[in-house]
mmCIF file of N, CA and C in Angstrom:
data_model
loop_
_atom_site.group_PDB
_atom_site.id
_atom_site.type_symbol
_atom_site.label_atom_id
_atom_site.label_comp_id
_atom_site.label_asym_id
_atom_site.label_seq_id
_atom_site.Cartn_x
_atom_site.Cartn_y
_atom_site.Cartn_z
ATOM 1 N N MET A 1474 -27.567 83.736 24.376
ATOM 2 C CA MET A 1474 -27.293 85.019 24.668
ATOM 3 C C MET A 1474 -29.114 85.705 25.004
ATOM 4 N N SER A 1475 -28.846 86.129 26.443
ATOM 5 C CA SER A 1475 -30.066 87.106 26.368
ATOM 6 C C SER A 1475 -30.347 88.225 25.869
ATOM 7 N N ALA A 1476 -31.320 88.247 26.077
ATOM 8 C CA ALA A 1476 -32.303 89.553 25.742
ATOM 9 C C ALA A 1476 -31.914 90.715 26.994
ATOM 10 N N GLN A 1477 -31.035 91.440 25.940
ATOM 11 C CA GLN A 1477 -31.225 93.262 26.984
ATOM 12 C C GLN A 1477 -32.030 94.147 26.140
ATOM 13 N N LEU A 1478 -32.295 95.106 27.678
ATOM 14 C CA LEU A 1478 -33.262 96.138 27.568
ATOM 15 C C LEU A 1478 -31.608 97.202 27.315
ATOM 16 N N LEU A 1479 -31.658 98.056 25.921
ATOM 17 C CA LEU A 1479 -31.026 99.583 26.142
ATOM 18 C C LEU A 1479 -31.306 100.466 26.423
ATOM 19 N N THR A 1480 -30.492 100.228 27.998
ATOM 20 C CA THR A 1480 -30.800 101.562 28.517
ATOM 21 C C THR A 1480 -30.027 102.905 28.135
ATOM 22 N N LEU A 1481 -30.408 103.957 28.344
ATOM 23 C CA LEU A 1481 -30.451 105.408 27.896
ATOM 24 C C LEU A 1481 -30.871 106.275 29.437
ATOM 25 N N PRO A 1482 -30.706 107.344 29.090
ATOM 26 C CA PRO A 1482 -30.987 108.503 29.882
ATOM 27 C C PRO A 1482 -32.694 108.601 29.995
ATOM 28 N N VAL A 1483 -33.231 109.005 30.950
ATOM 29 C CA VAL A 1483 -34.305 109.147 30.819
ATOM 30 C C VAL A 1483 -35.347 110.580 30.546
ATOM 31 N N PRO A 1484 -35.536 111.049 29.492
ATOM 32 C CA PRO A 1484 -35.969 112.337 29.262
ATOM 33 C C PRO A 1484 -36.598 113.263 30.213
ATOM 34 N N SER A 1485 -36.093 114.331 30.577
ATOM 35 C CA SER A 1485 -36.428 114.904 31.667
ATOM 36 C C SER A 1485 -38.385 115.445 32.029
ATOM 37 N N HIS A 1486 -39.380 114.982 30.785
ATOM 38 C CA HIS A 1486 -39.909 115.201 30.341
ATOM 39 C C HIS A 1486 -40.473 113.564 31.335
ATOM 40 N N THR A 1487 -40.032 112.686 31.130
ATOM 41 C CA THR A 1487 -40.333 111.797 32.549
ATOM 42 C C THR A 1487 -40.015 111.161 33.574
ATOM 43 N N THR A 1488 -38.906 112.355 33.636
ATOM 44 C CA THR A 1488 -38.318 112.018 35.498
ATOM 45 C C THR A 1488 -39.511 112.417 36.619
ATOM 46 N N PRO A 1489 -39.688 111.869 37.140
ATOM 47 C CA PRO A 1489 -40.568 111.888 38.439
ATOM 48 C C PRO A 1489 -40.666 113.176 39.103
ATOM 49 N N ASP A 1490 -41.189 113.914 39.667
ATOM 50 C CA ASP A 1490 -41.416 114.883 40.611
ATOM 51 C C ASP A 1490 -40.856 114.116 41.536
ATOM 52 N N LEU A 1491 -40.119 114.947 42.449
ATOM 53 C CA LEU A 1491 -39.695 114.257 43.577
ATOM 54 C C LEU A 1491 -41.440 114.507 44.518
ATOM 55 N N HIS A 1492 -41.553 115.528 44.289
ATOM 56 C CA HIS A 1492 -42.379 116.238 45.725
ATOM 57 C C HIS A 1492 -43.903 115.165 45.103
ATOM 58 N N VAL A 1493 -43.921 114.841 44.313
ATOM 59 C CA VAL A 1493 -45.337 113.573 44.192
ATOM 60 C C VAL A 1493 -45.104 112.464 45.136
ATOM 61 N N PRO A 1494 -45.938 112.487 45.709
ATOM 62 C CA PRO A 1494 -46.316 110.806 46.592
ATOM 63 C C PRO A 1494 -46.344 109.937 45.524
ATOM 64 N N PRO A 1495 -45.210 109.187 45.530
ATOM 65 C CA PRO A 1495 -45.411 107.292 45.245
ATOM 66 C C PRO A 1495 -46.932 106.947 44.298
ATOM 67 N N GLU A 1496 -47.592 106.858 45.703
ATOM 68 C CA GLU A 1496 -48.690 106.011 45.460
ATOM 69 C C GLU A 1496 -49.038 107.221 44.230
ATOM 70 N N ARG A 1497 -49.565 108.146 43.802
ATOM 71 C CA ARG A 1497 -50.692 109.200 43.183
ATOM 72 C C ARG A 1497 -49.410 108.473 41.598
ATOM 73 N N LEU A 1498 -47.901 108.806 41.458
ATOM 74 C CA LEU A 1498 -47.242 108.709 40.441
ATOM 75 C C LEU A 1498 -47.509 107.938 39.651
ATOM 76 N N HIS A 1499 -47.976 105.745 40.529
ATOM 77 C CA HIS A 1499 -48.475 104.996 39.830
ATOM 78 C C HIS A 1499 -49.784 104.550 39.904
ATOM 79 N N ARG A 1500 -50.266 105.442 40.246
ATOM 80 C CA ARG A 1500 -51.777 105.389 40.325
ATOM 81 C C ARG A 1500 -52.275 104.860 38.809
ATOM 82 N N ASP A 1501 -51.425 105.943 37.617
ATOM 83 C CA ASP A 1501 -51.954 105.220 36.111
ATOM 84 C C ASP A 1501 -51.796 104.038 35.979
ATOM 85 N N LEU A 1502 -50.510 103.554 36.264
ATOM 86 C CA LEU A 1502 -50.230 102.062 36.164
ATOM 87 C C LEU A 1502 -50.843 101.093 36.485
ATOM 88 N N ALA A 1503 -50.792 101.425 37.778
ATOM 89 C CA ALA A 1503 -51.685 100.928 38.910
ATOM 90 C C ALA A 1503 -53.335 100.225 38.416
ATOM 91 N N THR A 1504 -53.543 101.271 37.781
ATOM 92 C CA THR A 1504 -54.837 101.575 37.084
ATOM 93 C C THR A 1504 -54.833 101.005 35.511
ATOM 94 N N THR A 1505 -54.471 101.217 35.094
ATOM 95 C CA THR A 1505 -54.037 100.328 33.516
ATOM 96 C C THR A 1505 -54.023 98.847 33.835
ATOM 97 N N LEU A 1506 -52.752 98.052 34.682
ATOM 98 C CA LEU A 1506 -52.449 97.052 34.657
ATOM 99 C C LEU A 1506 -54.264 96.371 35.421
ATOM 100 N N VAL A 1507 -54.428 96.623 36.667
ATOM 101 C CA VAL A 1507 -55.928 96.330 36.995
ATOM 102 C C VAL A 1507 -56.874 95.668 35.783
ATOM 103 N N ALA A 1508 -57.266 97.108 34.463
ATOM 104 C CA ALA A 1508 -58.386 97.524 33.966
ATOM 105 C C ALA A 1508 -57.533 96.294 32.699
ATOM 106 N N GLU A 1509 -56.357 96.312 32.192
ATOM 107 C CA GLU A 1509 -55.741 94.961 31.714
ATOM 108 C C GLU A 1509 -55.852 93.582 31.618
ATOM 109 N N ASP A 1510 -55.871 93.405 32.995
ATOM 110 C CA ASP A 1510 -56.119 91.742 33.447
ATOM 111 C C ASP A 1510 -57.194 91.610 33.830
ATOM 112 N N LEU A 1511 -58.430 92.427 33.890
ATOM 113 C CA LEU A 1511 -59.856 91.973 33.526
ATOM 114 C C LEU A 1511 -60.049 91.833 32.401
ATOM 115 N N ALA A 1512 -59.703 92.755 31.638
ATOM 116 C CA ALA A 1512 -60.070 92.961 29.815
ATOM 117 C C ALA A 1512 -59.420 91.149 29.396
ATOM 118 N N GLU A 1513 -58.821 91.092 29.626
ATOM 119 C CA GLU A 1513 -57.687 89.632 29.179
ATOM 120 C C GLU A 1513 -58.330 88.513 29.956
ATOM 121 N N GLN A 1514 -59.330 88.597 31.372
ATOM 122 C CA GLN A 1514 -59.752 87.612 31.939
ATOM 123 C C GLN A 1514 -60.837 87.043 31.101
ATOM 124 N N GLU A 1515 -61.510 88.727 30.710
ATOM 125 C CA GLU A 1515 -62.721 88.748 29.900
ATOM 126 C C GLU A 1515 -62.521 88.788 28.296
ATOM 127 N N TRP A 1516 -61.816 88.043 27.945
ATOM 128 C CA TRP A 1516 -61.567 87.855 26.120
ATOM 129 C C TRP A 1516 -61.812 88.743 25.850
ATOM 130 N N ARG A 1517 -61.020 89.824 26.413
ATOM 131 C CA ARG A 1517 -61.468 91.806 25.408
ATOM 132 C C ARG A 1517 -60.378 92.419 25.285
ATOM 133 N N LEU A 1518 -58.879 91.392 25.999
ATOM 134 C CA LEU A 1518 -57.847 92.252 25.581
ATOM 135 C C LEU A 1518 -57.117 90.631 25.523
ATOM 136 N N ASP A 1519 -55.848 90.630 24.340
ATOM 137 C CA ASP A 1519 -55.047 89.750 23.664
ATOM 138 C C ASP A 1519 -53.930 90.135 24.862
ATOM 139 N N SER A 1520 -53.449 89.059 25.146
ATOM 140 C CA SER A 1520 -52.252 88.899 25.867
ATOM 141 C C SER A 1520 -51.014 89.445 25.401
ATOM 142 N N HIS A 1521 -50.667 89.488 23.797
ATOM 143 C CA HIS A 1521 -49.950 90.349 23.487
ATOM 144 C C HIS A 1521 -49.943 91.897 23.188
ATOM 145 N N GLU A 1522 -51.403 92.343 23.461
ATOM 146 C CA GLU A 1522 -51.468 93.288 23.283
ATOM 147 C C GLU A 1522 -51.818 94.472 24.862
ATOM 148 N N ARG A 1523 -51.272 94.570 25.622
ATOM 149 C CA ARG A 1523 -51.171 94.499 26.343
ATOM 150 C C ARG A 1523 -50.028 95.302 27.353
ATOM 151 N N LEU A 1524 -50.516 96.473 27.503
ATOM 152 C CA LEU A 1524 -49.478 97.699 27.644
ATOM 153 C C LEU A 1524 -48.170 97.573 29.107
ATOM 154 N N THR A 1525 -49.479 96.619 29.756
ATOM 155 C CA THR A 1525 -48.507 96.541 31.440
ATOM 156 C C THR A 1525 -48.121 94.927 31.253
ATOM 157 N N CYS A 1526 -47.345 95.146 32.399
ATOM 158 C CA CYS A 1526 -47.448 93.559 32.375
ATOM 159 C C CYS A 1526 -47.574 93.371 34.094
ATOM 160 N N SER A 1527 -48.615 92.065 33.807
ATOM 161 C CA SER A 1527 -48.895 91.629 35.313
ATOM 162 C C SER A 1527 -47.544 91.014 35.962
ATOM 163 N N GLU A 1528 -46.646 90.496 35.958
ATOM 164 C CA GLU A 1528 -45.914 89.374 35.926
ATOM 165 C C GLU A 1528 -44.726 90.588 36.986
ATOM 166 N N HIS A 1529 -44.325 91.652 36.331
ATOM 167 C CA HIS A 1529 -43.384 92.394 36.521
ATOM 168 C C HIS A 1529 -44.045 93.988 37.401
ATOM 169 N N GLY A 1530 -45.144 94.052 36.836
ATOM 170 C CA GLY A 1530 -45.705 95.283 37.952
ATOM 171 C C GLY A 1530 -45.744 96.255 36.903
ATOM 172 N N GLN A 1531 -44.918 96.535 35.833
ATOM 173 C CA GLN A 1531 -44.509 98.035 34.793
ATOM 174 C C GLN A 1531 -45.108 97.942 33.556
ATOM 175 N N TRP A 1532 -45.188 98.876 33.435
ATOM 176 C CA TRP A 1532 -45.652 98.916 31.879
ATOM 177 C C TRP A 1532 -44.544 98.393 31.050
ATOM 178 N N LEU A 1533 -45.260 98.004 29.941
ATOM 179 C CA LEU A 1533 -44.467 96.783 29.054
ATOM 180 C C LEU A 1533 -43.134 97.147 28.591
ATOM 181 N N HIS A 1534 -43.178 98.409 28.007
ATOM 182 C CA HIS A 1534 -41.193 98.424 27.612
ATOM 183 C C HIS A 1534 -40.507 98.584 28.168
ATOM 184 N N ARG A 1535 -40.625 98.294 29.939
ATOM 185 C CA ARG A 1535 -39.226 98.422 31.202
ATOM 186 C C ARG A 1535 -39.163 96.845 30.995
ATOM 187 N N CYS A 1536 -39.889 96.556 30.622
ATOM 188 C CA CYS A 1536 -39.528 94.524 31.283
ATOM 189 C C CYS A 1536 -39.514 93.875 29.711
ATOM 190 N N VAL A 1537 -40.030 94.548 29.161
ATOM 191 C CA VAL A 1537 -40.395 93.380 27.955
ATOM 192 C C VAL A 1537 -39.189 92.630 27.598
ATOM 193 N N HIS A 1538 -37.703 93.159 28.254
ATOM 194 C CA HIS A 1538 -36.345 92.331 27.361
ATOM 195 C C HIS A 1538 -36.406 90.771 28.574
ATOM 196 N N ALA A 1539 -37.344 90.558 29.774
ATOM 197 C CA ALA A 1539 -36.958 89.803 30.685
ATOM 198 C C ALA A 1539 -37.720 88.501 29.953
ATOM 199 N N LYS A 1540 -36.461 87.481 30.884
ATOM 200 C CA LYS A 1540 -37.218 86.141 29.977
ATOM 201 C C LYS A 1540 -38.732 85.499 30.030
ATOM 202 N N PRO A 1541 -39.496 86.524 30.800
ATOM 203 C CA PRO A 1541 -40.999 85.624 30.951
ATOM 204 C C PRO A 1541 -41.555 85.854 29.637
ATOM 205 N N HIS A 1542 -41.461 86.812 29.163
ATOM 206 C CA HIS A 1542 -41.550 87.659 27.267
ATOM 207 C C HIS A 1542 -41.485 87.028 26.649
ATOM 208 N N VAL A 1543 -40.448 86.003 26.247
ATOM 209 C CA VAL A 1543 -40.157 85.454 25.320
ATOM 210 C C VAL A 1543 -41.558 84.233 24.957
ATOM 211 N N ASN A 1544 -42.388 83.729 24.038
ATOM 212 C CA ASN A 1544 -42.943 82.620 23.581
ATOM 213 C C ASN A 1544 -42.627 82.035 22.386
ATOM 214 N N LYS A 1545 -42.007 81.039 22.879
ATOM 215 C CA LYS A 1545 -41.422 79.842 21.483
ATOM 216 C C LYS A 1545 -42.840 79.363 20.675
ATOM 217 N N ILE A 1546 -43.954 79.487 21.431
ATOM 218 C CA ILE A 1546 -45.082 78.882 20.507
ATOM 219 C C ILE A 1546 -45.501 80.136 19.724
ATOM 220 N N THR A 1547 -45.813 80.992 20.093
ATOM 221 C CA THR A 1547 -46.230 82.717 19.741
ATOM 222 C C THR A 1547 -45.142 82.940 18.377
ATOM 223 N N GLY A 1548 -43.919 83.117 18.961
ATOM 224 C CA GLY A 1548 -42.862 83.457 18.315
ATOM 225 C C GLY A 1548 -43.039 85.120 19.099
ATOM 226 N N TYR A 1549 -43.656 85.228 20.217
ATOM 227 C CA TYR A 1549 -43.567 86.556 21.095
ATOM 228 C C TYR A 1549 -41.625 86.614 21.401
ATOM 229 N N ARG A 1550 -41.045 87.407 20.704
ATOM 230 C CA ARG A 1550 -39.363 87.542 21.235
ATOM 231 C C ARG A 1550 -38.798 86.110 21.369
ATOM 232 N N TRP A 1551 -39.174 85.809 20.135
ATOM 233 C CA TRP A 1551 -38.422 84.344 19.336
ATOM 234 C C TRP A 1551 -38.225 84.520 18.038
ATOM 235 N N CYS A 1552 -36.776 83.729 17.547
ATOM 236 C CA CYS A 1552 -36.959 83.916 16.152
ATOM 237 C C CYS A 1552 -36.670 82.408 15.884
ATOM 238 N N ARG A 1553 -37.427 82.145 15.358
ATOM 239 C CA ARG A 1553 -38.084 80.494 14.518
ATOM 240 C C ARG A 1553 -36.657 79.588 14.389
ATOM 241 N N PRO A 1554 -35.851 80.250 13.418
ATOM 242 C CA PRO A 1554 -35.194 79.866 12.749
ATOM 243 C C PRO A 1554 -33.594 79.444 13.130
ATOM 244 N N CYS A 1555 -33.340 80.439 14.142
ATOM 245 C CA CYS A 1555 -32.325 80.505 14.919
ATOM 246 C C CYS A 1555 -32.300 79.640 15.654
ATOM 247 N N ARG A 1556 -33.721 79.622 16.220
ATOM 248 C CA ARG A 1556 -34.407 79.031 17.568
ATOM 249 C C ARG A 1556 -33.694 80.141 18.572
ATOM 250 N N ALA A 1557 -33.483 81.133 18.529
ATOM 251 C CA ALA A 1557 -32.848 82.263 19.647
ATOM 252 C C ALA A 1557 -34.142 83.462 20.064
ATOM 253 N N GLU A 1558 -33.415 83.625 21.207
ATOM 254 C CA GLU A 1558 -34.075 84.780 21.886
ATOM 255 C C GLU A 1558 -33.954 86.272 20.923
ATOM 256 N N LEU A 1559 -34.853 87.203 21.076
ATOM 257 C CA LEU A 1559 -34.868 88.124 20.109
ATOM 258 C C LEU A 1559 -34.908 89.057 20.942
ATOM 259 N N GLU A 1560 -33.431 89.825 21.333
ATOM 260 C CA GLU A 1560 -33.258 91.379 22.203
ATOM 261 C C GLU A 1560 -34.314 92.692 21.307
ATOM 262 N N VAL A 1561 -34.880 93.010 22.927
ATOM 263 C CA VAL A 1561 -35.256 94.070 22.343
ATOM 264 C C VAL A 1561 -34.592 95.221 22.836
ATOM 265 N N ALA A 1562 -34.883 96.603 21.712
ATOM 266 C CA ALA A 1562 -33.554 97.536 22.160
ATOM 267 C C ALA A 1562 -34.842 98.903 22.807
ATOM 268 N N VAL A 1563 -35.211 99.528 23.262
ATOM 269 C CA VAL A 1563 -36.346 100.417 23.973
ATOM 270 C C VAL A 1563 -35.615 101.780 24.477
ATOM 271 N N ASP A 1564 -35.541 103.130 22.714
ATOM 272 C CA ASP A 1564 -34.968 104.295 23.605
ATOM 273 C C ASP A 1564 -36.221 105.408 23.911
ATOM 274 N N GLU A 1565 -36.286 105.599 25.315
ATOM 275 C CA GLU A 1565 -37.493 106.648 25.593
ATOM 276 C C GLU A 1565 -37.355 108.229 25.574
ATOM 277 N N ILE A 1566 -35.611 108.301 24.584
ATOM 278 C CA ILE A 1566 -36.123 109.559 24.350
ATOM 279 C C ILE A 1566 -36.793 109.466 22.831
ATOM 280 N N ASP A 1567 -36.897 108.973 22.045
ATOM 281 C CA ASP A 1567 -37.112 109.414 20.905
ATOM 282 C C ASP A 1567 -38.275 108.120 20.516
ATOM 283 N N GLY A 1568 -38.350 107.561 20.889
ATOM 284 C CA GLY A 1568 -39.890 106.296 21.397
ATOM 285 C C GLY A 1568 -39.811 105.004 20.381
ATOM 286 N N THR A 1569 -38.691 105.062 20.129
ATOM 287 C CA THR A 1569 -38.084 103.957 18.966
ATOM 288 C C THR A 1569 -38.039 102.704 19.560
ATOM 289 N N VAL A 1570 -38.725 101.584 19.420
ATOM 290 C CA VAL A 1570 -38.560 99.968 20.007
ATOM 291 C C VAL A 1570 -38.084 99.315 18.401
ATOM 292 N N THR A 1571 -36.923 98.726 18.654
ATOM 293 C CA THR A 1571 -36.264 97.828 17.362
ATOM 294 C C THR A 1571 -36.141 96.063 18.092
ATOM 295 N N VAL A 1572 -36.360 94.993 17.215
ATOM 296 C CA VAL A 1572 -36.100 94.004 17.804
ATOM 297 C C VAL A 1572 -34.855 93.271 16.694
ATOM 298 N N HIS A 1573 -33.676 92.551 17.906
ATOM 299 C CA HIS A 1573 -33.064 91.946 16.744
ATOM 300 C C HIS A 1573 -32.636 90.388 17.145
ATOM 301 N N CYS A 1574 -32.325 89.486 16.235
ATOM 302 C CA CYS A 1574 -31.842 88.707 16.508
ATOM 303 C C CYS A 1574 -30.189 88.172 16.438
ATOM 304 N N PRO A 1575 -29.963 87.999 17.569
ATOM 305 C CA PRO A 1575 -28.365 87.791 17.818
ATOM 306 C C PRO A 1575 -27.694 86.628 17.303
ATOM 307 N N LYS A 1576 -28.392 86.295 16.462
ATOM 308 C CA LYS A 1576 -27.445 84.930 15.416
ATOM 309 C C LYS A 1576 -27.524 85.055 14.319
ATOM 310 N N CYS A 1577 -28.742 85.721 13.844
ATOM 311 C CA CYS A 1577 -29.288 86.033 12.083
ATOM 312 C C CYS A 1577 -29.061 87.361 12.264
ATOM 313 N N ASP A 1578 -29.187 88.148 12.679
ATOM 314 C CA ASP A 1578 -29.291 89.557 12.339
ATOM 315 C C ASP A 1578 -30.400 89.648 12.163
ATOM 316 N N ARG A 1579 -31.387 89.376 12.134
ATOM 317 C CA ARG A 1579 -32.644 89.868 11.517
ATOM 318 C C ARG A 1579 -33.591 90.631 12.483
ATOM 319 N N GLY A 1580 -34.474 91.731 12.102
ATOM 320 C CA GLY A 1580 -34.935 92.734 12.521
ATOM 321 C C GLY A 1580 -37.018 92.357 12.992
ATOM 322 N N ALA A 1581 -37.685 93.388 12.768
ATOM 323 C CA ALA A 1581 -39.033 92.532 12.884
ATOM 324 C C ALA A 1581 -39.668 91.830 11.293
ATOM 325 N N GLU A 1582 -39.515 91.023 11.799
ATOM 326 C CA GLU A 1582 -40.384 90.534 10.131
ATOM 327 C C GLU A 1582 -41.450 89.142 10.652
ATOM 328 N N THR A 1583 -42.109 89.178 11.814
ATOM 329 C CA THR A 1583 -43.211 89.009 11.881
ATOM 330 C C THR A 1583 -44.161 89.443 12.668
ATOM 331 N N LYS A 1584 -45.741 88.882 12.290
ATOM 332 C CA LYS A 1584 -46.915 89.376 13.088
ATOM 333 C C LYS A 1584 -46.393 89.878 14.667
ATOM 334 N N ALA A 1585 -46.061 88.723 15.498
ATOM 335 C CA ALA A 1585 -45.684 89.021 16.603
ATOM 336 C C ALA A 1585 -44.643 89.829 16.460
ATOM 337 N N ASP A 1586 -43.527 90.150 16.253
ATOM 338 C CA ASP A 1586 -42.809 91.193 16.111
ATOM 339 C C ASP A 1586 -43.070 92.604 16.236
ATOM 340 N N PHE A 1587 -43.736 92.779 14.929
ATOM 341 C CA PHE A 1587 -44.945 94.207 15.171
ATOM 342 C C PHE A 1587 -45.407 94.467 15.913
ATOM 343 N N GLN A 1588 -46.118 93.354 16.821
ATOM 344 C CA GLN A 1588 -47.379 93.264 17.883
ATOM 345 C C GLN A 1588 -47.236 93.737 18.859
ATOM 346 N N LEU A 1589 -45.429 93.011 19.242
ATOM 347 C CA LEU A 1589 -44.709 93.347 20.834
ATOM 348 C C LEU A 1589 -44.271 95.015 20.196
ATOM 349 N N ILE A 1590 -43.896 95.221 19.421
ATOM 350 C CA ILE A 1590 -43.119 96.744 18.903
ATOM 351 C C ILE A 1590 -44.370 97.525 18.692
ATOM 352 N N SER A 1591 -45.599 97.786 18.262
ATOM 353 C CA SER A 1591 -46.653 97.890 18.942
ATOM 354 C C SER A 1591 -47.004 98.462 20.446
ATOM 355 N N ALA A 1592 -47.537 97.226 21.406
ATOM 356 C CA ALA A 1592 -47.732 97.277 22.391
ATOM 357 C C ALA A 1592 -46.612 98.157 23.443
ATOM 358 N N CYS A 1593 -45.256 97.765 23.338
ATOM 359 C CA CYS A 1593 -44.489 98.834 23.645
ATOM 360 C C CYS A 1593 -44.410 100.665 23.092
ATOM 361 N N ARG A 1594 -44.251 100.732 21.900
ATOM 362 C CA ARG A 1594 -44.423 101.762 21.761
ATOM 363 C C ARG A 1594 -45.809 102.712 22.387
ATOM 364 N N GLN A 1595 -46.458 102.099 22.610
ATOM 365 C CA GLN A 1595 -48.316 101.985 23.335
ATOM 366 C C GLN A 1595 -48.114 102.563 24.372
ATOM 367 N N SER A 1596 -47.160 101.828 24.979
ATOM 368 C CA SER A 1596 -46.943 101.526 26.820
ATOM 369 C C SER A 1596 -45.864 103.030 27.185
ATOM 370 N N LEU A 1597 -45.215 102.917 26.162
ATOM 371 C CA LEU A 1597 -44.457 104.506 26.262
ATOM 372 C C LEU A 1597 -44.783 105.825 26.095
ATOM 373 N N ASP A 1598 -46.128 105.939 25.539
ATOM 374 C CA ASP A 1598 -47.288 107.077 25.173
ATOM 375 C C ASP A 1598 -47.906 106.963 26.596
ATOM 376 N N ALA A 1599 -48.379 105.609 26.655
ATOM 377 C CA ALA A 1599 -49.061 105.909 28.172
ATOM 378 C C ALA A 1599 -48.127 105.688 29.712
ATOM 379 N N ALA A 1600 -46.903 105.263 29.637
ATOM 380 C CA ALA A 1600 -45.712 106.095 30.355
ATOM 381 C C ALA A 1600 -45.920 107.423 30.862
ATOM 382 N N HIS A 1601 -45.707 108.194 29.237
ATOM 383 C CA HIS A 1601 -45.561 109.523 29.508
ATOM 384 C C HIS A 1601 -46.822 110.425 29.870
ATOM 385 N N THR A 1602 -47.852 109.959 28.641
ATOM 386 C CA THR A 1602 -49.000 110.582 29.628
ATOM 387 C C THR A 1602 -49.151 110.907 31.163
ATOM 388 N N ALA A 1603 -48.959 109.447 32.301
ATOM 389 C CA ALA A 1603 -49.161 109.267 33.061
ATOM 390 C C ALA A 1603 -48.638 109.907 34.043
ATOM 391 N N ARG A 1604 -47.090 110.263 33.667
ATOM 392 C CA ARG A 1604 -46.293 111.204 34.205
ATOM 393 C C ARG A 1604 -46.512 112.563 34.135
ATOM 394 N N ALA A 1605 -46.859 112.904 32.676
ATOM 395 C CA ALA A 1605 -47.385 114.334 32.345
ATOM 396 C C ALA A 1605 -48.491 114.873 32.597
ATOM 397 N N ALA A 1606 -49.832 113.426 33.345
ATOM 398 C CA ALA A 1606 -50.736 114.304 34.143
ATOM 399 C C ALA A 1606 -50.011 114.366 35.348
ATOM 400 N N VAL A 1607 -49.263 113.955 35.489
ATOM 401 C CA VAL A 1607 -49.639 114.238 37.988
ATOM 402 C C VAL A 1607 -48.625 115.082 37.618
ATOM 403 N N ALA A 1608 -47.342 115.337 36.917
ATOM 404 C CA ALA A 1608 -46.504 116.659 36.545
ATOM 405 C C ALA A 1608 -47.884 118.319 36.540
ATOM 406 N N ALA A 1609 -49.005 118.009 35.839
ATOM 407 C CA ALA A 1609 -49.758 119.179 35.786
ATOM 408 C C ALA A 1609 -50.616 119.984 36.466
#
C-alpha cells in the first residue's frame, strides 16, 4: 500500500490572496529552496532536516507522502520490521503530523520518524509565516 497524504481544507490564514502575484507568493519558498540546497551542498544541513523538497519544489509537508521521500537505508518513512512504507498525515489546520505503518499499526518510534515529523512541522510553520508576510 502506498502512503497517502491526508487532505484537509486549507485554513483561511493560509489561503493565498488572489491579488498577490504568484512570483511574490512563492518567493519565500524559492529563497528557502535555494538556501537549503546550498547549505546541504556545503554540509551545513542534513538532508533529513530540510523544510523544502528540491525534487518537487515544494514545502516538505506538501509532498512528504510521495515515494521519493521513502528511504529504506535511513528508515525515513520506512517500517523496517514490516518492510513497508509509512503513511504520513499532515493536518494543516492544527499543525499535527503523524506517521503510521499500515501493516503493524505502529506510530512514530525511531529517530528518523521524529526527524520527519519535526521537519514537516517546521515546514508548516515556514509556509504559514511566508503566506502571512505576503498578506501583510
